[in-house]
N, CA, C and O atoms as CSV, one atom per row, in Angstrom:
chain,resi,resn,atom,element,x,y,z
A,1,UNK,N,N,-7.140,53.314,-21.514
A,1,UNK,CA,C,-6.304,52.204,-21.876
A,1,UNK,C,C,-6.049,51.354,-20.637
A,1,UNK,O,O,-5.941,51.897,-19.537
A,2,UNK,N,N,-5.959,50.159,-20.773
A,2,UNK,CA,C,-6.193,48.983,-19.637
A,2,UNK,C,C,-4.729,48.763,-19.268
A,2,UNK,O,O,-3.798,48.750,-20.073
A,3,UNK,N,N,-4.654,48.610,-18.098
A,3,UNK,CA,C,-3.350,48.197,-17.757
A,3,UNK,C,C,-3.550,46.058,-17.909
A,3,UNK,O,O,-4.424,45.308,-17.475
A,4,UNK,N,N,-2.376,45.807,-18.653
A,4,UNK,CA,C,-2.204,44.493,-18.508
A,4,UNK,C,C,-1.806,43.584,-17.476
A,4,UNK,O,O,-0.584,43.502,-17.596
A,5,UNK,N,N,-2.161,42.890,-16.569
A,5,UNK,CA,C,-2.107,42.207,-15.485
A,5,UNK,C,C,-0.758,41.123,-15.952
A,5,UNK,O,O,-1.315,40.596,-16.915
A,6,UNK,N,N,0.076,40.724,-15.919
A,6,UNK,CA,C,1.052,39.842,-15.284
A,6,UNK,C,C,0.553,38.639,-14.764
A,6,UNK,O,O,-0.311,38.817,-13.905
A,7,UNK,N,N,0.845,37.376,-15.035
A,7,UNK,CA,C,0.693,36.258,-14.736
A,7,UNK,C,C,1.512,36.175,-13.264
A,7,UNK,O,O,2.551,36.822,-13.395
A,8,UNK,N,N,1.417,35.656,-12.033
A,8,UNK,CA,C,1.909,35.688,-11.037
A,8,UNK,C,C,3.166,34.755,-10.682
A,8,UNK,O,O,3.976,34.815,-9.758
A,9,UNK,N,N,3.023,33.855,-11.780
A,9,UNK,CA,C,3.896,32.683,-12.332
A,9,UNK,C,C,4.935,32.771,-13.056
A,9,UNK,O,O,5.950,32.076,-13.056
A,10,UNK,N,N,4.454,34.242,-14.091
A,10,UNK,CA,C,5.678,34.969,-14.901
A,10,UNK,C,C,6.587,36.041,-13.824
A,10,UNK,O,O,7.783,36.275,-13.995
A,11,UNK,N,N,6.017,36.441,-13.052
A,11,UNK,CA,C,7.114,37.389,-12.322
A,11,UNK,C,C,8.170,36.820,-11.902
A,11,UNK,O,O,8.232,35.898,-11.089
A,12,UNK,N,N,9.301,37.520,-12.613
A,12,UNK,CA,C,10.480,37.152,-11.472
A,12,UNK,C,C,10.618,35.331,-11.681
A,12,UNK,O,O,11.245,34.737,-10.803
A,13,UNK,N,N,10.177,34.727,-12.542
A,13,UNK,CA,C,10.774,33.259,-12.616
A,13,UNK,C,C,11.564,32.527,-13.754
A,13,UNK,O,O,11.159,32.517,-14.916
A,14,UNK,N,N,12.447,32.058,-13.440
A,14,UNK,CA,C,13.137,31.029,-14.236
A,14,UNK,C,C,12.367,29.781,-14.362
A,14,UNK,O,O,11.803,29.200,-13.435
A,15,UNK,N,N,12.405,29.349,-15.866
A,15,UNK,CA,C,11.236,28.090,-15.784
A,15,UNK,C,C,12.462,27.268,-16.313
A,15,UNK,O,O,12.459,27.276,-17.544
A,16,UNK,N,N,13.977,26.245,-15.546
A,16,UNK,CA,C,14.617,25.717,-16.012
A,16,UNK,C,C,14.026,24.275,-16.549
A,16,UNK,O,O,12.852,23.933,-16.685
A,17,UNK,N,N,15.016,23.683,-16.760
A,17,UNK,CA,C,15.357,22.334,-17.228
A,17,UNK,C,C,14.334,21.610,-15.953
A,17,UNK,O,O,13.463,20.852,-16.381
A,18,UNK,N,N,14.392,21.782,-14.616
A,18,UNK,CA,C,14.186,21.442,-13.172
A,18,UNK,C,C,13.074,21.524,-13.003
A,18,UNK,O,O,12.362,21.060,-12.112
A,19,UNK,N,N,12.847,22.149,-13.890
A,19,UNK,CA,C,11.153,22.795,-13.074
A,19,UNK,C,C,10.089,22.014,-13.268
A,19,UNK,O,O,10.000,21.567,-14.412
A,20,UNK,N,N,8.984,21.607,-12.271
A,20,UNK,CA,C,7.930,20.525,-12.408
A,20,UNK,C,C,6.880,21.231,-12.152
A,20,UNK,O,O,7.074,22.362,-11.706
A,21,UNK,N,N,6.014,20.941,-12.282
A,21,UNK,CA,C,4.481,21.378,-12.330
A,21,UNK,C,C,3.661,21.039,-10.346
A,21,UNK,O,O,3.012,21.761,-9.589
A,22,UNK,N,N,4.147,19.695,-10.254
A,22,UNK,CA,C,4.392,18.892,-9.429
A,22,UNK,C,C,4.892,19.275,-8.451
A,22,UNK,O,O,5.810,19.736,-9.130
A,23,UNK,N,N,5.198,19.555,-7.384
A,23,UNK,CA,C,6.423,19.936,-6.330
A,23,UNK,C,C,6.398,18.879,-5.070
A,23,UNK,O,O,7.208,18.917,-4.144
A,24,UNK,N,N,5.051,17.684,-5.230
A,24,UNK,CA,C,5.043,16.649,-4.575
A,24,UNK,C,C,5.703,15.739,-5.364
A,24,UNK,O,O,5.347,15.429,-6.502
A,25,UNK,N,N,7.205,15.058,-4.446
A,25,UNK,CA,C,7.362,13.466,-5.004
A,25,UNK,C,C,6.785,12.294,-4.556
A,25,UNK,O,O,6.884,11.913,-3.390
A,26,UNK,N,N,5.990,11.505,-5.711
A,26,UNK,CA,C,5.486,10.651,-5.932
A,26,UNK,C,C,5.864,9.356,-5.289
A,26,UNK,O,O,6.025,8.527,-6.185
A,27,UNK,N,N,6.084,8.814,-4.052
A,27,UNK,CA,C,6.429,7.434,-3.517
A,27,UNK,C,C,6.335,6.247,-4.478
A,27,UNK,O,O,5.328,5.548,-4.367
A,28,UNK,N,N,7.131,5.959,-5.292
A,28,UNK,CA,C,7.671,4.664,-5.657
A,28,UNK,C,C,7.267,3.291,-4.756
A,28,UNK,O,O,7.946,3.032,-3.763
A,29,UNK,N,N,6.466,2.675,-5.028
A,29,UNK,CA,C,6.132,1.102,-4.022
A,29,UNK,C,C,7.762,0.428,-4.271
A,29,UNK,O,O,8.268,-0.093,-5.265
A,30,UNK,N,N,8.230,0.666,-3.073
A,30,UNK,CA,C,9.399,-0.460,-3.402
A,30,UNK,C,C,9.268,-1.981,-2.991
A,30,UNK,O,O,8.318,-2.517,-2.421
A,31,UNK,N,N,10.440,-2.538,-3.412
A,31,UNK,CA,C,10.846,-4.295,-3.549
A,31,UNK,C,C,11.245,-4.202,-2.207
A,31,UNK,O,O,11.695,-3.104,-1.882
A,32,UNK,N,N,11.195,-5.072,-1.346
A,32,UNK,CA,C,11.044,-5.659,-0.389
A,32,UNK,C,C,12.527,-5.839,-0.337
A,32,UNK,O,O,13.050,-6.530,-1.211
A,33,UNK,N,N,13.209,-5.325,0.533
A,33,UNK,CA,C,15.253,-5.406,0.541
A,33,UNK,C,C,15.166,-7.295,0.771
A,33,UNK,O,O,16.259,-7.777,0.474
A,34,UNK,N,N,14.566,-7.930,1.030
A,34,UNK,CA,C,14.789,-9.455,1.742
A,34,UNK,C,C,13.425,-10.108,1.189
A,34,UNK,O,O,12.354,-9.505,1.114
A,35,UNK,N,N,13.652,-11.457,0.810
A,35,UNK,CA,C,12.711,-11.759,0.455
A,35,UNK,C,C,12.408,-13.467,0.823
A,35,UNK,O,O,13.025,-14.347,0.224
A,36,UNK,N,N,11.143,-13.844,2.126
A,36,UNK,CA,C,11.142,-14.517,2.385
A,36,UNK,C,C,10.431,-15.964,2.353
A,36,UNK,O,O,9.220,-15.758,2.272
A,37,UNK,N,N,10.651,-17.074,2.379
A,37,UNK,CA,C,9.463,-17.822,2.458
A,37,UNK,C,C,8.637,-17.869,3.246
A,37,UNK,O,O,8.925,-17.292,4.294
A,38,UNK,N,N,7.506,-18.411,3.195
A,38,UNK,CA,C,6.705,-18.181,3.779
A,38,UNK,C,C,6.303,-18.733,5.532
A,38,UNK,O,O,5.758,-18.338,6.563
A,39,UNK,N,N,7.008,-19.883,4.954
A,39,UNK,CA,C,7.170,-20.154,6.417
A,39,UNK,C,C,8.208,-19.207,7.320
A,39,UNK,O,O,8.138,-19.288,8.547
A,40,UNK,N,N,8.963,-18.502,6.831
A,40,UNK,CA,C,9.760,-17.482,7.661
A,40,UNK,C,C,9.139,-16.609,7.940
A,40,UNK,O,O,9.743,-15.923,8.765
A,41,UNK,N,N,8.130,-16.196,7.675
A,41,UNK,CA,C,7.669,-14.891,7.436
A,41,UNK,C,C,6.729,-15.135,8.944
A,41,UNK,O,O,6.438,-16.297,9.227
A,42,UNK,N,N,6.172,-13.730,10.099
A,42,UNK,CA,C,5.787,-13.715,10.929
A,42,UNK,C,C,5.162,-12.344,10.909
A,42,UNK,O,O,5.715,-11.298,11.247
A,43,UNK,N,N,4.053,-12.482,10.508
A,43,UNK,CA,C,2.752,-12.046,10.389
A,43,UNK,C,C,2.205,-11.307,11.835
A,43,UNK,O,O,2.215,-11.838,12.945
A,44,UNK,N,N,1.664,-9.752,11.457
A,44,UNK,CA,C,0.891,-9.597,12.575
A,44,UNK,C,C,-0.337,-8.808,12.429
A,44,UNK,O,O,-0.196,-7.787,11.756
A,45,UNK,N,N,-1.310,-8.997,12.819
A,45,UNK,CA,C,-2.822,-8.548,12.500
A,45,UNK,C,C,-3.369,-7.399,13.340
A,45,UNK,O,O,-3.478,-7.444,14.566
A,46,UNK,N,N,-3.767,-6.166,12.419
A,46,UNK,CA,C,-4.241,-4.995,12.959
A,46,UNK,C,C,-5.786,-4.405,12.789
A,46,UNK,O,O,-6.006,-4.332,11.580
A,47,UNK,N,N,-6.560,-4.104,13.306
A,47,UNK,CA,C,-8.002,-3.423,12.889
A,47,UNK,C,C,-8.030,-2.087,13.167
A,47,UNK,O,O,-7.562,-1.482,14.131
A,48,UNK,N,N,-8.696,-1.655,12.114
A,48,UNK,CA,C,-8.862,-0.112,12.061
A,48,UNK,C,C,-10.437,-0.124,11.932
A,48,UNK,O,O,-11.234,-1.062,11.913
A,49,UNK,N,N,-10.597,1.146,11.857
A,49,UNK,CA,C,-12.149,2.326,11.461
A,49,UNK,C,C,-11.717,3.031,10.790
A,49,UNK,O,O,-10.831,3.858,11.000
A,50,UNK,N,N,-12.644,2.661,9.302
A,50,UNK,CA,C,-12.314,3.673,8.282
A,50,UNK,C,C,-13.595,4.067,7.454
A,50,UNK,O,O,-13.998,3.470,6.456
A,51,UNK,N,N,-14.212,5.263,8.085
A,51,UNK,CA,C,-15.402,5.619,7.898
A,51,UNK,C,C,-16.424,5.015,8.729
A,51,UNK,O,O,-17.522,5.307,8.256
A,52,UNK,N,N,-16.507,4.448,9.548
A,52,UNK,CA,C,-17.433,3.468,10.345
A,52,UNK,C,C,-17.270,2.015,9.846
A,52,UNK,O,O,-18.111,1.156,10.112
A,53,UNK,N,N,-16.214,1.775,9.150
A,53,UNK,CA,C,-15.727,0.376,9.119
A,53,UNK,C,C,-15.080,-0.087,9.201
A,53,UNK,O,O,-14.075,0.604,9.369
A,54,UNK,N,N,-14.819,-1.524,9.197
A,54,UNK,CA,C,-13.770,-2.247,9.914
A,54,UNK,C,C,-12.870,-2.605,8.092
A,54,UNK,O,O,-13.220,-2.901,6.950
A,55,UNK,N,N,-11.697,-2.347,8.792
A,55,UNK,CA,C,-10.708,-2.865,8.117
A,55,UNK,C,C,-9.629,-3.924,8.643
A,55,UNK,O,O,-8.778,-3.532,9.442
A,56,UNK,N,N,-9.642,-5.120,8.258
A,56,UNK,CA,C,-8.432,-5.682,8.865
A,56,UNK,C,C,-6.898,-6.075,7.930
A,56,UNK,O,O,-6.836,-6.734,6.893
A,57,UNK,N,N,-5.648,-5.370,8.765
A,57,UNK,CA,C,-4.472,-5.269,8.128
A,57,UNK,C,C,-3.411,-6.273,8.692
A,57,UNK,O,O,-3.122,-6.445,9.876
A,58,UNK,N,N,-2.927,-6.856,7.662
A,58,UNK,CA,C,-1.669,-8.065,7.887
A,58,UNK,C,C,-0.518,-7.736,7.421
A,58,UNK,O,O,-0.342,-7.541,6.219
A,59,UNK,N,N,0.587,-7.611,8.474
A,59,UNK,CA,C,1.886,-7.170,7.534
A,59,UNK,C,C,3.053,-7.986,8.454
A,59,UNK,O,O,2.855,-8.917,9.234
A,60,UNK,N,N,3.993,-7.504,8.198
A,60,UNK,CA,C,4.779,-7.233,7.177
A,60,UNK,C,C,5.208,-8.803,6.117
A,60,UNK,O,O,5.714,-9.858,6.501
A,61,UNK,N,N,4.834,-8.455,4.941
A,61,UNK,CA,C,5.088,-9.172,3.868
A,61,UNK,C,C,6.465,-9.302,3.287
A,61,UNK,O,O,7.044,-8.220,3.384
A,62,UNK,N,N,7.017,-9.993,2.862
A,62,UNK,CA,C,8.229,-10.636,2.334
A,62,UNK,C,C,8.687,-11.118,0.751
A,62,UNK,O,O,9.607,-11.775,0.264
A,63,UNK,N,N,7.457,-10.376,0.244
A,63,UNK,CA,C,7.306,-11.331,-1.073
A,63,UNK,C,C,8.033,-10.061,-2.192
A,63,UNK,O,O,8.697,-9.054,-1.947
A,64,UNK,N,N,7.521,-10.700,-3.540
A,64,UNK,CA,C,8.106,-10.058,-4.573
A,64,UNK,C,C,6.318,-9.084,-4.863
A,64,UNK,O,O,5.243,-9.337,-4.318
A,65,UNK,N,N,6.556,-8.274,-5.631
A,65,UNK,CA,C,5.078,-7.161,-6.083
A,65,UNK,C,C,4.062,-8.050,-6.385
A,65,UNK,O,O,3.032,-8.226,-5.734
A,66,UNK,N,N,4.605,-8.927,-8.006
A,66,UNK,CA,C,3.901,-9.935,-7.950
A,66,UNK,C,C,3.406,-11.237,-7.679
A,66,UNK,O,O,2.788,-11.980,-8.441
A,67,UNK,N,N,3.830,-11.468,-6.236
A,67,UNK,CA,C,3.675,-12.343,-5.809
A,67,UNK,C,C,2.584,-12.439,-4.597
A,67,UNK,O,O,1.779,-13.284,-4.204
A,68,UNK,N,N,3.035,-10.960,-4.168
A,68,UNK,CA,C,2.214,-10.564,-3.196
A,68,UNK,C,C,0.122,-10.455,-3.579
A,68,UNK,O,O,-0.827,-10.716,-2.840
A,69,UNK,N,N,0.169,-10.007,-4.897
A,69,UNK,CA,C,-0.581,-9.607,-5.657
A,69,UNK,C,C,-1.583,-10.970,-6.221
A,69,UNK,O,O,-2.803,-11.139,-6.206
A,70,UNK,N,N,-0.862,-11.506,-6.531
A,70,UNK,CA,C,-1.111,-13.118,-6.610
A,70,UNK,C,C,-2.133,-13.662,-5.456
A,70,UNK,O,O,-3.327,-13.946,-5.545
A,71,UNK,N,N,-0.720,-13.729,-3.693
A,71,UNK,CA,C,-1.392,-13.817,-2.508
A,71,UNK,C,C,-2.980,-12.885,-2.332
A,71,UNK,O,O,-3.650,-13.241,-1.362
A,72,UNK,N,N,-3.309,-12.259,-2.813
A,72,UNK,CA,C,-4.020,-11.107,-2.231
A,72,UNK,C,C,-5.484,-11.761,-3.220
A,72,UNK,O,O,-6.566,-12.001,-2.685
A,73,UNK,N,N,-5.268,-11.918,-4.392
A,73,UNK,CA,C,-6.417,-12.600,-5.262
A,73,UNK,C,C,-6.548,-13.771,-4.810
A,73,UNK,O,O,-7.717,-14.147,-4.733
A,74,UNK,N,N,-5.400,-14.824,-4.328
A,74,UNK,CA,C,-5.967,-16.154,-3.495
A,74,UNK,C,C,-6.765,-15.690,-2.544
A,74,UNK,O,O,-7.964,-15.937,-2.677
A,75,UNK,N,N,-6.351,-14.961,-1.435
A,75,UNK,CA,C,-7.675,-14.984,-0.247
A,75,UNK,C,C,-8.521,-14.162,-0.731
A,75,UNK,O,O,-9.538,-14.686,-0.278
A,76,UNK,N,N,-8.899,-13.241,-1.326
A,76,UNK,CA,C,-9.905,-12.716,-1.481
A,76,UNK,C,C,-10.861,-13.786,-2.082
A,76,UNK,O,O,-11.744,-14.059,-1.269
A,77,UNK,N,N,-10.965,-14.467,-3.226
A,77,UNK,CA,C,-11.799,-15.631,-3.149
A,77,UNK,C,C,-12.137,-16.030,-2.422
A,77,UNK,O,O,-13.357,-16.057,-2.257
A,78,UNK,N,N,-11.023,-16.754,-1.268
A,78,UNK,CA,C,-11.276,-17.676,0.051
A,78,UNK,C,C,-12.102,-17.056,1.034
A,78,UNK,O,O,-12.865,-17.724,1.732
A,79,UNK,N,N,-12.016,-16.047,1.113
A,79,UNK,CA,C,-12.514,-15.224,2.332
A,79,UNK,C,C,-13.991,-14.461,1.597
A,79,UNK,O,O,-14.937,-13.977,2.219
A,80,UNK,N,N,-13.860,-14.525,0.468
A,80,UNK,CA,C,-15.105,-13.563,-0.266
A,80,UNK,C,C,-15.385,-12.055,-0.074
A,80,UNK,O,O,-16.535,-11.634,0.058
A,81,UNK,N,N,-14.206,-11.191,-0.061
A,81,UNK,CA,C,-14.225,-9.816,0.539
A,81,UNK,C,C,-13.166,-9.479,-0.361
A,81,UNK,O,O,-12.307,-10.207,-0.857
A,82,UNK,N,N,-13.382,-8.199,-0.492
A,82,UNK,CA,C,-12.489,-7.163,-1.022
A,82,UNK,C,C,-11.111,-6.893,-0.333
A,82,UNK,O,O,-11.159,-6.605,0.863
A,83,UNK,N,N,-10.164,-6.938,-0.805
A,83,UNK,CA,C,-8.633,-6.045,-0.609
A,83,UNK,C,C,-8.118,-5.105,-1.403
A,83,UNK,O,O,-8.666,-4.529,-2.342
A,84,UNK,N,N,-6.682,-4.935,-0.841
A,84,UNK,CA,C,-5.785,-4.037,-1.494
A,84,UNK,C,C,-4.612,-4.312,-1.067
A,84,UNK,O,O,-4.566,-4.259,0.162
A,85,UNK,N,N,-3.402,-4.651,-1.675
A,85,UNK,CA,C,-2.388,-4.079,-0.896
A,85,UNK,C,C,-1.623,-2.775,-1.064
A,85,UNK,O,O,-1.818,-2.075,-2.058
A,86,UNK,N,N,-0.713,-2.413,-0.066
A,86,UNK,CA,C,-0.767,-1.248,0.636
A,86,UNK,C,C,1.211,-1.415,1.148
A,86,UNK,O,O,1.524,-2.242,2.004
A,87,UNK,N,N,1.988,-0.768,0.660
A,87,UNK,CA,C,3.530,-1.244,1.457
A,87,UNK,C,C,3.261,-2.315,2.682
A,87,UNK,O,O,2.914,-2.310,3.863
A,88,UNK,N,N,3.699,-3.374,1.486
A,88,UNK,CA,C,3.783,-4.442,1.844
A,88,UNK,C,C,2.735,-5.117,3.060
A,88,UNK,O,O,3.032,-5.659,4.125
A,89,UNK,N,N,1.940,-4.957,2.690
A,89,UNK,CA,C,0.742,-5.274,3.577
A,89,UNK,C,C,-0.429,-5.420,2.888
A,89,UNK,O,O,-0.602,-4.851,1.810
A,90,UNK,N,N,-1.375,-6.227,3.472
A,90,UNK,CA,C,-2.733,-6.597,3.071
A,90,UNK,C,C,-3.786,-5.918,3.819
A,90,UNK,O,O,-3.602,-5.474,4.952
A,91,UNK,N,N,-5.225,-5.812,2.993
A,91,UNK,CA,C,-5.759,-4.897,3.534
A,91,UNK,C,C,-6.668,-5.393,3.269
A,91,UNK,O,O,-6.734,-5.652,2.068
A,92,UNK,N,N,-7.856,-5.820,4.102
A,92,UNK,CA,C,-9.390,-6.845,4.011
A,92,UNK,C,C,-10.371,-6.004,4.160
A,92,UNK,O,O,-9.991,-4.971,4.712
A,93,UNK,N,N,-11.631,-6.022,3.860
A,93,UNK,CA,C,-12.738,-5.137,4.240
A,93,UNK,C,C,-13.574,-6.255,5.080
A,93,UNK,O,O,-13.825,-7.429,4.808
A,94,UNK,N,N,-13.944,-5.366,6.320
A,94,UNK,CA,C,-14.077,-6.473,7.322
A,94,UNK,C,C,-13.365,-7.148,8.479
A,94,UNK,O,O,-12.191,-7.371,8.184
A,95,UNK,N,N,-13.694,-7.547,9.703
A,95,UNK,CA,C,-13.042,-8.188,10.675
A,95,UNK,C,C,-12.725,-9.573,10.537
A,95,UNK,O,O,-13.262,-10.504,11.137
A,96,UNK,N,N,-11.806,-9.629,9.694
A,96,UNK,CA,C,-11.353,-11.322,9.382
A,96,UNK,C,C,-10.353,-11.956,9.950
A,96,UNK,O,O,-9.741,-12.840,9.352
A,97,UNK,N,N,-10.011,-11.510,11.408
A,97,UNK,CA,C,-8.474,-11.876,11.841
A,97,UNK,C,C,-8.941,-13.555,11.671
A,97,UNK,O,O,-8.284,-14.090,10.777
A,98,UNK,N,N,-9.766,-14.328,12.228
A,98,UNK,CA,C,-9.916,-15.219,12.793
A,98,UNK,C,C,-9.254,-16.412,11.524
A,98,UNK,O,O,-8.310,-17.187,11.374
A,99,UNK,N,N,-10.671,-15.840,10.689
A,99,UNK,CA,C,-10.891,-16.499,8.913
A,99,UNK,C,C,-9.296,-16.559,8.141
A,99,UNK,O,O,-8.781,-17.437,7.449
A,100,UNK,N,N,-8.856,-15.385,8.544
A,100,UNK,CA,C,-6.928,-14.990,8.026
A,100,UNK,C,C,-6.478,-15.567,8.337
A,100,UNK,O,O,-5.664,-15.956,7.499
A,101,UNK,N,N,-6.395,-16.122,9.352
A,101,UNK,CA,C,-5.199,-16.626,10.488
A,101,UNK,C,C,-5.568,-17.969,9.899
A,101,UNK,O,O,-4.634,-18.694,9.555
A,102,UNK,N,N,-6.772,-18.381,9.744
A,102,UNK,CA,C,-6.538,-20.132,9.378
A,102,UNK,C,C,-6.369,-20.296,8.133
A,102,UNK,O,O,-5.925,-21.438,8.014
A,103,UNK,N,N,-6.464,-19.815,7.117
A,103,UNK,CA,C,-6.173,-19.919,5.631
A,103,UNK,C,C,-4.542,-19.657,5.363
A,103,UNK,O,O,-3.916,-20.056,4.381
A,104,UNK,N,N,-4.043,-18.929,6.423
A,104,UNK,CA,C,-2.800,-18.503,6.225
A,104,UNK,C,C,-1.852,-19.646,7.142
A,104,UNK,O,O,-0.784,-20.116,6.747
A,105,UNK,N,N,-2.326,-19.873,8.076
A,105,UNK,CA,C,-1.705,-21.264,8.130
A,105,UNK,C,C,-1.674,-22.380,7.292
A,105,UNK,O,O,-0.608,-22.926,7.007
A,106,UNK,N,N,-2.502,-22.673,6.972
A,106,UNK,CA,C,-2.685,-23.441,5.397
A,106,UNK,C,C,-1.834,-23.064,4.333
A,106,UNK,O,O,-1.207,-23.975,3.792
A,107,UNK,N,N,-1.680,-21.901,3.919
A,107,UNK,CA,C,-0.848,-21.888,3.272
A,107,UNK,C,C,0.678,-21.681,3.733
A,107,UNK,O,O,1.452,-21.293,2.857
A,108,UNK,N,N,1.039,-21.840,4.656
A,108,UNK,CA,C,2.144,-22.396,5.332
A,108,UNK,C,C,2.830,-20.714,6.176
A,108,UNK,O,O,3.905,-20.657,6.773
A,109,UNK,N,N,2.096,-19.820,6.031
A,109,UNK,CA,C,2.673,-18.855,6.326
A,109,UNK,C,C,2.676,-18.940,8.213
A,109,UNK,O,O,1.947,-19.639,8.917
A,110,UNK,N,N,3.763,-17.967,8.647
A,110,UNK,CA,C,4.169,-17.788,9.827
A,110,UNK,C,C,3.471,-16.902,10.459
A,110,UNK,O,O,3.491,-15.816,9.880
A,111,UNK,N,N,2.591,-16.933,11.832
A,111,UNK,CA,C,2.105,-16.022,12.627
A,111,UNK,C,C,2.545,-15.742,13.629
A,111,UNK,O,O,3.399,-16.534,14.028
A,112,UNK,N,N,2.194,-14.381,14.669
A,112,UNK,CA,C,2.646,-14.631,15.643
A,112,UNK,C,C,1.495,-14.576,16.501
A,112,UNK,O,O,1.611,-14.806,17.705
């Protein structure tokens, strides 16, 4: 006759009201505490390597989710490259500080 094995999950546990499957919390993208125009806003440009490529990142942003989101489908047209944004930041595939910096003056935004 076989002895029955025990689930390791059933020993010894309370499965309350509390209990998640999950034990990672999930980061919420939050709203931006301040929200600025654009000409207030002062922009600063970063490059990374991500996998052997260039990424270029613009932050800190001021806007509302969808507004930002909005911003992010305007230059990607303009510039013809892929993004993402990312807490409150933009994210280009490619070394575009140069191409960024003048479209974003155009659209009235603040650099430093």
């Amino acid at each position: 006759m076989a002895k029955e094995k025990k689930n390791l999950f059933e020993i010894n546990t309370d499965f309350d009201e509390g209990w998640q499957a999950d034990n990672k919390k999930k980061k919420e993208a939050e709203e931006p505490s301040e929200i600025k125009i654009p000409e207030k806003h002062r922009l600063c440009f970063a490059k990374e390597k991500r996998r052997g490529k260039t990424v270029t990142i613009v932050k800190p942003f001021y806007l509302e989710t969808g507004a930002i989101k909005q911003l992010l489908k305007q230059l990607k047209s303009k510039l013809g490259t892929g993004g993402t944004v990312k807490d409150n930041s933009l994210e280009f595939q490619g070394e575009l500080q140069e191409k960024l910096r003048s479209v974003l003056k155009q659209l009235g935004y603040g650099l430093r």
